[in-house]
Short mmCIF file of C-alpha atoms in Angstrom, two decimals:
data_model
loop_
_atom_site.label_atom_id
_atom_site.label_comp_id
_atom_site.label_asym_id
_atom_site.label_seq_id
_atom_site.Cartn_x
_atom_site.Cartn_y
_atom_site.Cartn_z
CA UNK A 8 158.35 155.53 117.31
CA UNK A 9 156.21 153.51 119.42
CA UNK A 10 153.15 155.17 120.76
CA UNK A 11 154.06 155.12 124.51
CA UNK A 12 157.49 156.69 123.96
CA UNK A 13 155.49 159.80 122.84
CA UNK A 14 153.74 160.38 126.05
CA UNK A 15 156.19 162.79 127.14
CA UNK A 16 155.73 164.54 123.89
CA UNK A 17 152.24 164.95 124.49
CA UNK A 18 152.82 165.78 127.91
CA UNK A 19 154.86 168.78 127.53
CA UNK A 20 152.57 169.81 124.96
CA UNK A 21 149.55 170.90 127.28
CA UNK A 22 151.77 173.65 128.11
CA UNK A 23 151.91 174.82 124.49
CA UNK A 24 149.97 176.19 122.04
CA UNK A 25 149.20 172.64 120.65
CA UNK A 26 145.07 172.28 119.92
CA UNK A 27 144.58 168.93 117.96
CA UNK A 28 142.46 166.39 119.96
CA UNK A 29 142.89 163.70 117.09
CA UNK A 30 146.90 164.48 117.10
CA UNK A 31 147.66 164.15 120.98
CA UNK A 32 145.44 161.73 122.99
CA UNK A 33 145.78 163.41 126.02
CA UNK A 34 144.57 166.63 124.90
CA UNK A 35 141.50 164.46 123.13
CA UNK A 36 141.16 162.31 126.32
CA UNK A 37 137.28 162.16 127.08
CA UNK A 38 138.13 161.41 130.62
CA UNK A 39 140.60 164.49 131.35
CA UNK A 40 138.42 166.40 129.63
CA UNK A 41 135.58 165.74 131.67
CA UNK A 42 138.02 166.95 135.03
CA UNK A 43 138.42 170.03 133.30
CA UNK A 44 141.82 169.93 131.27
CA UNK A 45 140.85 171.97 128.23
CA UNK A 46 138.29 174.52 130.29
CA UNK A 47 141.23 175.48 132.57
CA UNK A 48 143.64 175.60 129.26
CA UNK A 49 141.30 178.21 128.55
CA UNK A 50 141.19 179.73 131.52
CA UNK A 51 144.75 180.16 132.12
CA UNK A 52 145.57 181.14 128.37
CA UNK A 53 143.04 183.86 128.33
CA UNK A 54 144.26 185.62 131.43
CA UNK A 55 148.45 185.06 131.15
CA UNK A 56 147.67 186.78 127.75
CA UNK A 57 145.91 189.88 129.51
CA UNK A 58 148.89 189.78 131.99
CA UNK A 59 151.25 190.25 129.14
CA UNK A 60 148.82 192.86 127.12
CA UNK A 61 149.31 194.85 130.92
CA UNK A 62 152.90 194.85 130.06
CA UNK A 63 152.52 195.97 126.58
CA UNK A 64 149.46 198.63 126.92
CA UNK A 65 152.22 201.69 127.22
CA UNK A 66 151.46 204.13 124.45
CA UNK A 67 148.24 202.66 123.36
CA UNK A 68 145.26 204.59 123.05
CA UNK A 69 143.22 203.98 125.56
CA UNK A 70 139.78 203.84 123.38
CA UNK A 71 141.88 201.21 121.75
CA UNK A 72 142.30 199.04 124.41
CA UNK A 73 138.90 199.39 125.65
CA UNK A 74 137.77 198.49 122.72
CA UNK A 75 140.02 195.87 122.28
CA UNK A 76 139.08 194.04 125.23
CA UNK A 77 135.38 194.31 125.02
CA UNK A 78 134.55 193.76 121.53
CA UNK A 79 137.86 191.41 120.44
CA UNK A 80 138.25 193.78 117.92
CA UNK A 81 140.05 197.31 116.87
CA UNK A 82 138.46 198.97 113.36
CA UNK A 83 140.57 202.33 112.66
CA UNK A 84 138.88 203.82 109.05
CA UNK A 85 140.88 206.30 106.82
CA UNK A 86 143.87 204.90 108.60
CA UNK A 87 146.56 205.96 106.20
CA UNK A 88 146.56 209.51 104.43
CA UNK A 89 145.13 209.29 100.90
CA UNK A 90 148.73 210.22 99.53
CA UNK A 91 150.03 207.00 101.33
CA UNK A 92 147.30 205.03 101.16
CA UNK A 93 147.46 205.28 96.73
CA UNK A 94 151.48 204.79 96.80
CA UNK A 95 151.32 201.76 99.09
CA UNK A 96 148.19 200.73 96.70
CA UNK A 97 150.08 201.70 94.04
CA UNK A 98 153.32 199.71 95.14
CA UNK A 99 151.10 196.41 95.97
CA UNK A 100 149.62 196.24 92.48
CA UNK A 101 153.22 196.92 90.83
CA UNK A 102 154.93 193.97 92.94
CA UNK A 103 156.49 190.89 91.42
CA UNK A 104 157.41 188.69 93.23
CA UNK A 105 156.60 184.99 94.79
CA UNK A 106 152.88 183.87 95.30
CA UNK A 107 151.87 181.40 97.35
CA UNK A 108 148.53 179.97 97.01
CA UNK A 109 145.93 177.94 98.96
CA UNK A 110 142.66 176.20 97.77
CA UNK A 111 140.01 175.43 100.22
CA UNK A 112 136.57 174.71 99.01
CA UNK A 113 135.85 177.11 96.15
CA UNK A 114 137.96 179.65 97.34
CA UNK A 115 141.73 180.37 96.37
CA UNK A 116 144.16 182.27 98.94
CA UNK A 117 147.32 184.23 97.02
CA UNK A 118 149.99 185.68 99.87
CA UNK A 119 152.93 187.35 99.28
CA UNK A 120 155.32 186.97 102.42
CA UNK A 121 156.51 190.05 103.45
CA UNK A 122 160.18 188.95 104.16
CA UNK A 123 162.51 191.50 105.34
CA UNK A 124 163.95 190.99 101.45
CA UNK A 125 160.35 191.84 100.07
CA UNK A 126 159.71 194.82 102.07
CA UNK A 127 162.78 196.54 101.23
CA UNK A 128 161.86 196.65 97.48
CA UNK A 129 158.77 198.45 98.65
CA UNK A 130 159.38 201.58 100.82
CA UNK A 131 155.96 202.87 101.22
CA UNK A 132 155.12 199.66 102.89
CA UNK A 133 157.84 199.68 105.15
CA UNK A 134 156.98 203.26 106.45
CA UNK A 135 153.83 201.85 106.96
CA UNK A 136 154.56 198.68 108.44
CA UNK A 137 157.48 200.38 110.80
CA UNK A 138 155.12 203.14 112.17
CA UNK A 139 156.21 203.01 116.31
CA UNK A 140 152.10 203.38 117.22
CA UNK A 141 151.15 200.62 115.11
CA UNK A 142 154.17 198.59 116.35
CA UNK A 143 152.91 199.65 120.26
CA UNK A 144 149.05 198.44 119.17
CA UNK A 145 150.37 195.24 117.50
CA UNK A 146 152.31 194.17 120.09
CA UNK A 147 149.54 194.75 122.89
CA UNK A 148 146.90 193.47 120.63
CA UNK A 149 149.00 189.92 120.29
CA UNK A 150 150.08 190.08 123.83
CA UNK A 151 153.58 189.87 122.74
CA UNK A 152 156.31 191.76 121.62
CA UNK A 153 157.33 189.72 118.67
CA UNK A 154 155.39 191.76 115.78
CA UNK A 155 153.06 189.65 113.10
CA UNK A 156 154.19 187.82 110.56
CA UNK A 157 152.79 190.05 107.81
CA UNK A 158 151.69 189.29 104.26
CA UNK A 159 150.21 190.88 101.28
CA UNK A 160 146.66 188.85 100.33
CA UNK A 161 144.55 188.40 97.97
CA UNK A 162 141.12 185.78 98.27
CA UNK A 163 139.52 185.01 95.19
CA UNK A 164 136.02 183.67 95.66
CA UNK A 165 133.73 181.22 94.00
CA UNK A 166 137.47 180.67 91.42
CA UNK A 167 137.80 176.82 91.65
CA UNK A 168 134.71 174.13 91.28
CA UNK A 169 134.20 172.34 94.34
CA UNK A 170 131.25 169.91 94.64
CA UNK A 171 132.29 168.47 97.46
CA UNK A 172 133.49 171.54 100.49
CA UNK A 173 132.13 174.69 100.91
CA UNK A 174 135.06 177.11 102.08
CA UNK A 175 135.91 176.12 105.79
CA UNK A 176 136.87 179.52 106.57
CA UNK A 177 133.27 180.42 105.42
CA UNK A 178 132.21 178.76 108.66
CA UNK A 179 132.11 180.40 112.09
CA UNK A 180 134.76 179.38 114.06
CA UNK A 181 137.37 180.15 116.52
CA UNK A 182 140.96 179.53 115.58
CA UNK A 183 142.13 178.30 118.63
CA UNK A 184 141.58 178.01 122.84
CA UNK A 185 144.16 180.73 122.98
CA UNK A 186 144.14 184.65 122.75
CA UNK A 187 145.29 185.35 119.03
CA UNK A 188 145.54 188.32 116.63
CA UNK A 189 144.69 188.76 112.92
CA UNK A 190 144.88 192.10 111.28
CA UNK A 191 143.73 193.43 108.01
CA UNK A 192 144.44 196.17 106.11
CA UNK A 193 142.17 196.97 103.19
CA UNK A 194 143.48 198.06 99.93
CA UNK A 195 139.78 197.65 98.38
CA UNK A 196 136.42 198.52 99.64
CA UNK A 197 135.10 195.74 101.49
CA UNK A 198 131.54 194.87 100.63
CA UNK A 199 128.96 191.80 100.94
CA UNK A 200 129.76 190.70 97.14
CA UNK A 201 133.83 190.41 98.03
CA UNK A 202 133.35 188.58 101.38
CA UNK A 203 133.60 191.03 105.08
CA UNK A 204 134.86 189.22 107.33
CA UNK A 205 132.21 188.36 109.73
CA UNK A 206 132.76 189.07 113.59
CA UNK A 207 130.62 188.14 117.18
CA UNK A 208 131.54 191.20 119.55
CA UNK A 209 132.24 189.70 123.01
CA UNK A 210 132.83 186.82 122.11
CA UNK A 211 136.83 187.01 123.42
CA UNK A 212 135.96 186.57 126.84
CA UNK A 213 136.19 183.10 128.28
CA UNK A 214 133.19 183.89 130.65
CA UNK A 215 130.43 181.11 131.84
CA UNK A 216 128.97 180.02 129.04
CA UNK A 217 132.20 180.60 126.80
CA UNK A 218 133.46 177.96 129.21
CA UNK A 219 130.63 175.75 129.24
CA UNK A 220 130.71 175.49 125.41
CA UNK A 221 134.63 174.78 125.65
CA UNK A 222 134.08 171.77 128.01
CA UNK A 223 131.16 170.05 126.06
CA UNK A 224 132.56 170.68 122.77
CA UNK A 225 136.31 169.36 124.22
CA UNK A 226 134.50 166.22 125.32
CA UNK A 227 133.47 165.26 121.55
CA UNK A 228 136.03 166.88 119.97
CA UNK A 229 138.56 163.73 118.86
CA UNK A 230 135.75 162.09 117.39
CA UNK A 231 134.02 165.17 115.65
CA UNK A 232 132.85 164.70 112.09
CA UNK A 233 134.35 168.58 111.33
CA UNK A 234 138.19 167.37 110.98
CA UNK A 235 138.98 171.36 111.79
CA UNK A 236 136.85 171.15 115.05
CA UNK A 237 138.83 167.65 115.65
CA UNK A 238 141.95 169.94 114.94
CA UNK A 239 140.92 172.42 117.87
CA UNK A 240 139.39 174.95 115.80
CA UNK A 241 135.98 174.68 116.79
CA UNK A 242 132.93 175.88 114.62
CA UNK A 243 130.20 176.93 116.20
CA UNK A 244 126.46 177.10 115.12
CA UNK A 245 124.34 180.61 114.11
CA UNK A 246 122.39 179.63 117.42
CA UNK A 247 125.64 179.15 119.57
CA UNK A 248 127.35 182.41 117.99
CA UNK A 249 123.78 184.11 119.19
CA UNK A 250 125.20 182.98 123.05
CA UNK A 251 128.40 183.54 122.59
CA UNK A 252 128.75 187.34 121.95
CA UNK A 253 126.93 190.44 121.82
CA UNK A 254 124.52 190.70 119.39
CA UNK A 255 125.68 187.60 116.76
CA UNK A 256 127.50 187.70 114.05
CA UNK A 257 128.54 191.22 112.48
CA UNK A 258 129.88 191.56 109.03
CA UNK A 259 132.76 194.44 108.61
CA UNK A 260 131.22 196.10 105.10
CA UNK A 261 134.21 198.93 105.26
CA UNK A 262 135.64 201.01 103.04
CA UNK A 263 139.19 200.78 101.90
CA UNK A 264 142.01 202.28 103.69
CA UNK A 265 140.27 200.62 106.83
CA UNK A 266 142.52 198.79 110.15
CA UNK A 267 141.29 195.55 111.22
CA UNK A 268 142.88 194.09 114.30
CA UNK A 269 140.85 191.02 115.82
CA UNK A 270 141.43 188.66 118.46
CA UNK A 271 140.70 185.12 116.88
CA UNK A 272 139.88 183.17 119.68
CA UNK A 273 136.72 184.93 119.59
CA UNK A 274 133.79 183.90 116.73
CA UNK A 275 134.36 185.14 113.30
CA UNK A 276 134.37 183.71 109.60
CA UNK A 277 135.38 184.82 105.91
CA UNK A 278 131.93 186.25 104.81
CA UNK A 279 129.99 184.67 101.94
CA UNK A 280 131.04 186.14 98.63
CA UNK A 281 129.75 186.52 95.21
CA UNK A 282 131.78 183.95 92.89
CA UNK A 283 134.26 185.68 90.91
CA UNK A 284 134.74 188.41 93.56
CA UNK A 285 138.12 189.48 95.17
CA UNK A 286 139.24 191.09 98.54
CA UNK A 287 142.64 192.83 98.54
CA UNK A 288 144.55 193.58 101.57
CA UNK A 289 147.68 193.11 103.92
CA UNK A 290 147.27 190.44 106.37
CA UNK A 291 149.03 189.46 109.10
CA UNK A 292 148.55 187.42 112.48
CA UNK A 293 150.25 186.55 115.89
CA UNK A 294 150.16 183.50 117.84
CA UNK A 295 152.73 182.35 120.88
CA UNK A 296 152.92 180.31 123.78
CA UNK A 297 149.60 180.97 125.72
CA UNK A 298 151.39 180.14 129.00
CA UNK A 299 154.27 182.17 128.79
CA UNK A 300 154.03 185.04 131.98
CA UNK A 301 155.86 187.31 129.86
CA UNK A 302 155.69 188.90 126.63
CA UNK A 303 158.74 188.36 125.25
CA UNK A 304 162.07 190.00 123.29
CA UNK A 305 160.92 192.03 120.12
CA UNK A 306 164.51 192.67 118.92
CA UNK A 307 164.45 193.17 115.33
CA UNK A 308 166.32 190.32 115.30
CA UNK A 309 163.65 187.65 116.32
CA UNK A 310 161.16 189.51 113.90
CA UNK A 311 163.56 188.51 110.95
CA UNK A 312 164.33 185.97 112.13
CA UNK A 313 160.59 184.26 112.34
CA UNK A 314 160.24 184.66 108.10
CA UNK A 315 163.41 182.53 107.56
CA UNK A 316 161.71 180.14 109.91
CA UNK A 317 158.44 180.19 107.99
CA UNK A 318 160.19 180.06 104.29
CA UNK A 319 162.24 176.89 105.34
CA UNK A 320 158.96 175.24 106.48
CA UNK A 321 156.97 175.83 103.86
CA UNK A 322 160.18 174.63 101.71
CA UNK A 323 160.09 171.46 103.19
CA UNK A 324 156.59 171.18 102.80
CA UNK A 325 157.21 171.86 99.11
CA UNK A 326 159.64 168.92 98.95
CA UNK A 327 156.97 166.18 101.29
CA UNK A 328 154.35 166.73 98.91
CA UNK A 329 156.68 166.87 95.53
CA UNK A 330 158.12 163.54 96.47
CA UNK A 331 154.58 162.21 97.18
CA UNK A 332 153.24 163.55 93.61
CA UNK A 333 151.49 166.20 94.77
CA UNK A 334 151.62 170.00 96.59
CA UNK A 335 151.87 171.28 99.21
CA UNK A 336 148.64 173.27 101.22
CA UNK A 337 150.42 176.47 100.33
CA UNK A 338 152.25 175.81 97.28
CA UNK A 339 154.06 178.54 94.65
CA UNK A 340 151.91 179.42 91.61
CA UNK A 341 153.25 180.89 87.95
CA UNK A 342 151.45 184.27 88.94
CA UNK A 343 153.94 187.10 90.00
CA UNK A 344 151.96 189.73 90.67
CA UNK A 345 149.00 190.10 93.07
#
């Protein structure tokens, strides 16, 4: 396709979620930039999401929300009772069942998608997963109704040789210019030899210097050496994290049995970990439209329905890289269980 057929492509994807400067040349445009384009993506993003989150914030705590909103972040220890927590534990470590995994640097992700199929084989999860107050602080935390598409992971530090990358995620960053949520659920203690994932409290708010770092870094962005910063997920410096937030970076040493819910637009990383080490958990995350004024269906329907959506992709992805010798980013692995 020639490249000025694509403009309306590119066009129509400002008002998406779409973050690559080096894929779309009018997101990367230095000059469009420089009147503001990806500052007021920001802008708008951040607030149509807390429009939506008013729409959602029924039945939710409100020290949850508060702290939500000020921090990025909701931490919830001895979240499960014990009983629970050691037969969903239990049921985890029992599972057989399709692994994905993903290598970056020296650092192996396993996932086990939590299809509708998977999490009726494991009823202790399910209770867990279909708990109507978690549901409410899901939704609001996302700013949609659609609930996260959930997995069961497993990172495995220091397990591959890598000369050449240190782990990207190991990096501060922020995901995206959008509002989005990550959630973790820890099924082992979390500790500084396993990796805690690393936080900057008040950082989620797009306030003046928030936005001030968003314009100058969107005006180097297409050409920036960091391919994921040339993607749109920006890292950001010890010294810029100090500005960004409240207080830098803070790691989340918790014990097991501990909620996570964070919004990943605000500064955070995958902790440095002791080779060999292992974090356990279930993991999930939320992203939509940033522009859309409301939040959404959340039929059970359209929460099915986004796994079939994700297994066909990641098919296809199987079958681009198999025909091209290799795999794909997120391929299958022998391993069955966790």
């Amino acid at each position: 396709m020639k490249s000025w057929t694509r403009y309306p492509i590119w066009f129509g994807e400002l008002f998406t979620g779409a973050k690559s400067f080096a894929a779309n040349p009018l997101l990367g445009s230095e000059r469009l930039n420089r009147y503001g384009l990806h500052a007021a993506r920001v802008w708008s993003a951040y607030w149509m999401s807390r429009l939506r989150m008013a729409m959602l914030s029924g039945g939710v705590p409100k020290t949850d929300r508060e702290q939500f909103q000020r921090y990025g972040y909701v931490l919830k220890e001895n979240y499960l009772s014990d009983e629970t927590f050691q037969a969903l534990l239990n049921e985890v470590r029992q599972y057989s069942g399709e692994i994905r995994e993903c290598c970056q640097g020296d650092t192996n992700t396993h996932r086990i998608l939590l299809a509708p199929e998977v999490v009726e084989q494991l009823p202790t999860l399910r209770s867990v997963l279909d708990e109507a107050s978690l549901k409410r602080l899901f939704r609001y935390c996302a700013g949609h109704a659609r609930l996260p598409i959930c997995h069961i992971e497993n990172v495995h530090n220091g397990s591959r040789d890598s000369m050449t990358e240190r782990d990207p995620q190991k990096n501060l960053h922020v995901d995206t210019f959008q509002p989005t949520m990550k959630f973790w659920l820890y099924l082992e203690d979390v500790t500084d030899e396993n990796g805690p994932f690393v936080f900057v409290p008040g950082s989620n708010h797009p306030h003046r210097e928030r936005l001030k770092w968003e314009y100058q870094m969107s005006l180097r962005a297409k050409e920036h050496a960091d391919r994921y910063t040339a993607r749109g997920s920006f890292r950001v410096s010890q010294e810029e994290a100090e500005r960004l937030g409240e207080g830098g970076p803070k790691p989340f040493r918790v014990k097991a049995n501990t909620l996570l819910i964070a919004n990943t637009f605000g500064v955070h990383a995958r902790g440095n970990a002791e080779p060999g080490s292992s974090r356990l958990a279930l993991w999930g995350m939320s992203r939509t439209n940033p522009f859309l004024p409301l939040p959404g269906l959340g039929f059970d329907y359209f929460n099915r329905l986004q796994y079939r959506v994700l297994q066909r992709m990641r098919a296809q992805e199987d079958r681009k890289a198999a025909a091209k010798g290799g795999q794909s980013s997120w391929h299958v692995i022998d391993r069955r269980q966790i």
